[in-house]
Coordinates of C-alpha atoms in Angstrom, one line a residue:
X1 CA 0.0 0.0 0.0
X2 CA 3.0 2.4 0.4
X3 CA 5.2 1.0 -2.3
X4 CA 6.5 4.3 -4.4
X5 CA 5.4 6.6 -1.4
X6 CA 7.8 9.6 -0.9
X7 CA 5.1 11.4 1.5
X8 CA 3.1 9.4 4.8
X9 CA 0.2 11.2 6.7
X10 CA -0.6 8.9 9.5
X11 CA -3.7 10.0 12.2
X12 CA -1.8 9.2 15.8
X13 CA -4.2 6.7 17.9
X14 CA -5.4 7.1 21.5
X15 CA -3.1 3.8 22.4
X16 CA 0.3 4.6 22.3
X17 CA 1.4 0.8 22.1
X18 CA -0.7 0.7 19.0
X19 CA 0.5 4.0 17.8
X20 CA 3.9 2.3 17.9
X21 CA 2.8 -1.2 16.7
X22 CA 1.2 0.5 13.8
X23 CA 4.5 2.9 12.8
X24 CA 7.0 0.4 13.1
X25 CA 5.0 -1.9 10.5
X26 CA 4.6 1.3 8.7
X27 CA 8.4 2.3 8.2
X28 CA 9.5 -1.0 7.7
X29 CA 8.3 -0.9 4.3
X30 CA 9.6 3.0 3.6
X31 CA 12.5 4.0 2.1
X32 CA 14.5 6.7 4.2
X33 CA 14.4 9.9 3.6
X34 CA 10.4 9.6 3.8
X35 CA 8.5 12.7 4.8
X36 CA 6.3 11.7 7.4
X37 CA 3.5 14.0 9.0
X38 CA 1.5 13.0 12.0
X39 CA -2.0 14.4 13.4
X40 CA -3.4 13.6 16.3
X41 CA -5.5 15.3 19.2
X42 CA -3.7 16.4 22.1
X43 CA -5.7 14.2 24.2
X44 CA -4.6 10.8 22.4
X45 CA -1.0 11.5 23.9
X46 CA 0.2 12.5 20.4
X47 CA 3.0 14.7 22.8
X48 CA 5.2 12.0 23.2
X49 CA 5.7 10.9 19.6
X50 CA 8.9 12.6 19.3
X51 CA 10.0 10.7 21.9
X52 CA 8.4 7.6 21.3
X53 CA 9.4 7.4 17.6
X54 CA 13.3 9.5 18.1
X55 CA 15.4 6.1 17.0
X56 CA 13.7 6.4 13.6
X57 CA 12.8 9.9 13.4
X58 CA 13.4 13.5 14.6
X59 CA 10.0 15.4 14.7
X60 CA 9.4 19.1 14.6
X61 CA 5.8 20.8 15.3
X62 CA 4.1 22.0 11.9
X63 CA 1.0 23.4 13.4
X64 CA -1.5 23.1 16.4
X65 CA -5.4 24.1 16.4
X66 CA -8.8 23.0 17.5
X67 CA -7.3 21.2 20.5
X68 CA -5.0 18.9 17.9
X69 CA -0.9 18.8 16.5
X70 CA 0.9 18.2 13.2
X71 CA 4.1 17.4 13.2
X72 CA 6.7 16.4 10.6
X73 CA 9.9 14.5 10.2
X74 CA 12.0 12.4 8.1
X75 CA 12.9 8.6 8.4
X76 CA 16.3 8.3 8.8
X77 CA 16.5 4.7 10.4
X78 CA 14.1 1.4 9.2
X79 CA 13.5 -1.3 11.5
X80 CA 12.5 -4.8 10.8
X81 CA 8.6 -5.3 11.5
X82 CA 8.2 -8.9 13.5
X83 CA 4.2 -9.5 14.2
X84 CA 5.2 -11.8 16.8
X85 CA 7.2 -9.2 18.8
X86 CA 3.7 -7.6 19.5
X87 CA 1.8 -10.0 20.8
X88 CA 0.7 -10.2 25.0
X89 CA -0.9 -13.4 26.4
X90 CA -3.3 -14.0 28.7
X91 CA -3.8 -16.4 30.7
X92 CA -7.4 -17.6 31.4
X93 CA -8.1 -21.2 33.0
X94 CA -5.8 -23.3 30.6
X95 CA -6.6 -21.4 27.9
X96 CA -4.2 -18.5 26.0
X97 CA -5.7 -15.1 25.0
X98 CA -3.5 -13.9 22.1
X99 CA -4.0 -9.8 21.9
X100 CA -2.0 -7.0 19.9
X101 CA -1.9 -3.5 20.3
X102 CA -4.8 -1.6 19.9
X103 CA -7.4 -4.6 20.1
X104 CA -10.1 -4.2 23.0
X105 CA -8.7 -6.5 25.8
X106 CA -5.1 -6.2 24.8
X107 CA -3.6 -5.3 28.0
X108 CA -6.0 -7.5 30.2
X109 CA -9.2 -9.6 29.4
X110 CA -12.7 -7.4 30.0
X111 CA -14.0 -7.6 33.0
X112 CA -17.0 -7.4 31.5
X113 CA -16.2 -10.2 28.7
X114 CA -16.0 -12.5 31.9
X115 CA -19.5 -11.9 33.4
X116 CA -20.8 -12.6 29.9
X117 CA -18.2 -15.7 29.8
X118 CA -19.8 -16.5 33.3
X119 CA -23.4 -17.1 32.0
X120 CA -22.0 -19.5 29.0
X121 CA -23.3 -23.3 30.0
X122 CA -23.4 -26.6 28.7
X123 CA -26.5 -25.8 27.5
X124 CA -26.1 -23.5 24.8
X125 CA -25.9 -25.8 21.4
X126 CA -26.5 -24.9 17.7
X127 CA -24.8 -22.4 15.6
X128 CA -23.3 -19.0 17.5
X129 CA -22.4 -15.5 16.1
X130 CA -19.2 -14.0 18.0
X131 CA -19.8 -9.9 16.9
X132 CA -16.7 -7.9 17.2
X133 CA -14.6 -10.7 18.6
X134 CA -11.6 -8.8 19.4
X135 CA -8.7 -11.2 20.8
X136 CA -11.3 -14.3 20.7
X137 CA -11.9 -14.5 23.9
X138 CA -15.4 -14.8 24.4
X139 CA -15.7 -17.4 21.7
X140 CA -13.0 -19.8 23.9
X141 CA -15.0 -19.3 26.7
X142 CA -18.2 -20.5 25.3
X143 CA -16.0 -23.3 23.8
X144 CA -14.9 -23.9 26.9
X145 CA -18.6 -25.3 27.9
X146 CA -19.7 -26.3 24.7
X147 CA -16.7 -27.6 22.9
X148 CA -19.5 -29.1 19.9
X149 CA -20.8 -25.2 18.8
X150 CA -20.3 -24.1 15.6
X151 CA -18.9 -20.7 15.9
X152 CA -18.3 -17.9 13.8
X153 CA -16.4 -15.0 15.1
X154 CA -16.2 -11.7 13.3
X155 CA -14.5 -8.0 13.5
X156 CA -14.3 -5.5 10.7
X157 CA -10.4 -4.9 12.4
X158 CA -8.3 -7.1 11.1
X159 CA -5.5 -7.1 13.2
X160 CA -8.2 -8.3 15.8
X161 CA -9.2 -10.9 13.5
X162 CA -5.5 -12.2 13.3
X163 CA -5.5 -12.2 17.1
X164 CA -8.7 -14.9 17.3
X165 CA -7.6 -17.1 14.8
X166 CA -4.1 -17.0 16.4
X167 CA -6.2 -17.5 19.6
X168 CA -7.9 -20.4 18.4
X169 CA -4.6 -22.2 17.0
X170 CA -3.1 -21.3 20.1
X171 CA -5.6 -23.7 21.8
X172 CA -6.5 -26.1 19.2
X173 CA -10.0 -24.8 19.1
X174 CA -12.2 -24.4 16.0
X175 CA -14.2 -21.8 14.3
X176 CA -14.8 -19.3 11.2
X177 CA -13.2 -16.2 12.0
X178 CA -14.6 -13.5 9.2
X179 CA -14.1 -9.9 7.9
X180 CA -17.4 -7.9 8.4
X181 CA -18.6 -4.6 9.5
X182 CA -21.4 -5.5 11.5
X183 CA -23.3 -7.9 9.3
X184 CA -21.9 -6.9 6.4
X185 CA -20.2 -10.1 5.5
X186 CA -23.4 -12.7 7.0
X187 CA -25.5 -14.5 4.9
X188 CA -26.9 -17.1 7.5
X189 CA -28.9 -17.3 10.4
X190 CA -27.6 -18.1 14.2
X191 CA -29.2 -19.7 17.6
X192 CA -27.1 -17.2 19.7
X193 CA -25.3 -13.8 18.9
X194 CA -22.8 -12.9 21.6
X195 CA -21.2 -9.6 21.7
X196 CA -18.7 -7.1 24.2
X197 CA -20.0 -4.2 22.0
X198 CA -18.1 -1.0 22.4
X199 CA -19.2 2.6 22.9
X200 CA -15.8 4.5 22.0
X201 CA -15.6 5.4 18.7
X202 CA -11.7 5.8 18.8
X203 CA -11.8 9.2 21.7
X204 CA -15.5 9.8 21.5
X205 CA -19.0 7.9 22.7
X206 CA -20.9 6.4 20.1
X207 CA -24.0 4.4 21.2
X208 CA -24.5 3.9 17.6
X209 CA -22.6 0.8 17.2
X210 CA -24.5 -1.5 19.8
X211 CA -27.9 0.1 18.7
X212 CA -26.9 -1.4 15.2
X213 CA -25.6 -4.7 16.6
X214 CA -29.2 -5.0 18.5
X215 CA -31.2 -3.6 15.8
X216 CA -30.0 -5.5 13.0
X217 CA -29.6 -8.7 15.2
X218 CA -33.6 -10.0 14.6
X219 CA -32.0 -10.5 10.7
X220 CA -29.4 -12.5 11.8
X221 CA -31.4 -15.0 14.4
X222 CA -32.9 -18.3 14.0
X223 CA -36.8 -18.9 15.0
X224 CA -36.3 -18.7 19.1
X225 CA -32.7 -17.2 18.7
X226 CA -30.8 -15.3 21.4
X227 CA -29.4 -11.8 21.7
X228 CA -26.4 -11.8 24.4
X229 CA -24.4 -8.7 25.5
X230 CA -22.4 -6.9 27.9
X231 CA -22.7 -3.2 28.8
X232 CA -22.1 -1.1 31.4
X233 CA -24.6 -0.6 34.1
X234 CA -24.8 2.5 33.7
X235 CA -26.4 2.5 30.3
X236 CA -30.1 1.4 29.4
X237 CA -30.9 -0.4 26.4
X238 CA -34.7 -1.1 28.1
X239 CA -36.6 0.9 25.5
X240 CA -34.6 -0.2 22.3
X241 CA -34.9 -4.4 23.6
X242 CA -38.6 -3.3 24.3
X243 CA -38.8 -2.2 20.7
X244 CA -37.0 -5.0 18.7
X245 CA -37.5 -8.1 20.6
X246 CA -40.5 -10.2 22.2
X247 CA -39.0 -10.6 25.5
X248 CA -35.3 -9.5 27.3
X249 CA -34.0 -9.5 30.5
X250 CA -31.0 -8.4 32.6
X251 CA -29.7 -12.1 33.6
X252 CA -26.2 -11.1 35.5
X253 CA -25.1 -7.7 37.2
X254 CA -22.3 -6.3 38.5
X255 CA -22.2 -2.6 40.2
X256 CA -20.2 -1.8 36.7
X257 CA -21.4 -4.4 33.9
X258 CA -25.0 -6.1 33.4
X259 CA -25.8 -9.0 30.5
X260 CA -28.9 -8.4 28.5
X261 CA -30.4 -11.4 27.5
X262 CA -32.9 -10.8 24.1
X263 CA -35.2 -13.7 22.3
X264 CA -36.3 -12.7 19.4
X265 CA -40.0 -15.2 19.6

């Protein structure tokens, strides 16, 4: 994608470790002498990039306004990118979490992914939708009590998507791990849709990803199918569960996290 490049604009993150992740896979396939601009707002840390970046690069400040910074520089040092220099694991029972930078539950698994893990039983059978699976966590731990499910487990981030299928290797577990924004990329119908859905849309609230997940879940459901999410307590999704399903209910809380249960007959 940067082959023939003489000019990078890259948008700094809110995560520094995936601000680094993502610049170090970025120069390795530069030449030097490449004139590289970064943006970012000041509250996504974008200060310490002339630190954080000074073996490869020595960056001066362009411009600031509307609470953001440009700076420039030019790459004077490559370094070999390694994707398995990146990666953290977590431990969880006997299983391994695989995360990288940037990827929700990279620096620890959810608390809120394990009271939704928590209410997974023996029970649950059939074919289940994983939405926004992240490192793959959730997916192990409803393998974890129902090792026959078929699973399907997607993200529209693909560096997340590497992460569960590098999970699911990792612990000799199986399942379809898919590119799709949303529902984008599904063409069939599931028993159970799980999800950790998330409200940050990189530094800002967005409630308009898990009203989408919700809404658009009835498509996606078998006859008697299940809705099954985590969300903080703080938040009510009573009137939009009231709206799109026959019956829900809050079936696990925490003084931080609650698990909506939705059917959709």
């Amino acid at each position: 994608m940067v082959k023939n490049c003489d000019t990078i604009i890259y948008y700094w993150p809110k995560n520094k470790s995936e601000a680094l992740f993502q610049f170090i896979n970025l120069i390795s396939c530069l030449p030097i002498n490449t004139q590289i601009f970064i943006v970012g707002e000041n509250s996504s840390g974008i200060k310490s990039a002339p630190l954080m970046l000074k073996k490869w690069i020595t960056l001066y400040k362009v411009d600031s306004a509307k609470h953001s910074i440009l700076m420039t520089g030019s790459l004077k040092r490559k370094k070999r990118f390694l994707l398995e220099d990146f990666f953290k694991v977590h431990k969880w029972k006997n299983f391994s979490i695989k995360s990288l930078p940037g990827v929700f539950g990279d620096k620890k698994i959810d608390e809120g992914s394990k009271l939704l893990a928590s209410t997974f039983s023996k029970s649950i059978t059939g074919k289940i939708l994983d939405v926004g699976c992240g490192t793959g966590f959730l997916s192990v731990s409803l393998l974890d009590c129902s090792p026959n499910v078929d699973i399907t487990l997607i993200d529209n981030n693909k560096t997340a998507l590497r992460c569960s299928q590098v999970t699911l290797d990792a612990n000799q577990l199986r399942g379809k791990v898919l590119c799709s924004d949303f529902y984008s990329n599904i063409f069939e119908k599931f028993d159970l849709i799980i999800s950790n859905p998330p409200f940050h849309d990189d530094l800002k609230i967005n409630f308009n990803i898990v009203k989408k997940i919700i809404c658009d879940s009835v498509n996606y459901l078998k006859f008697r199918g299940e809705l099954r999410f985590v969300t903080n307590s703080c938040f009510d999704y009573n009137f939009l569960l009231k709206k799109t399903f026959k019956r829900y209910s809050i079936i696990e809380k925490t003084n931080k996290y609650k698990i909506y249960q939705a059917f959709l007959n």
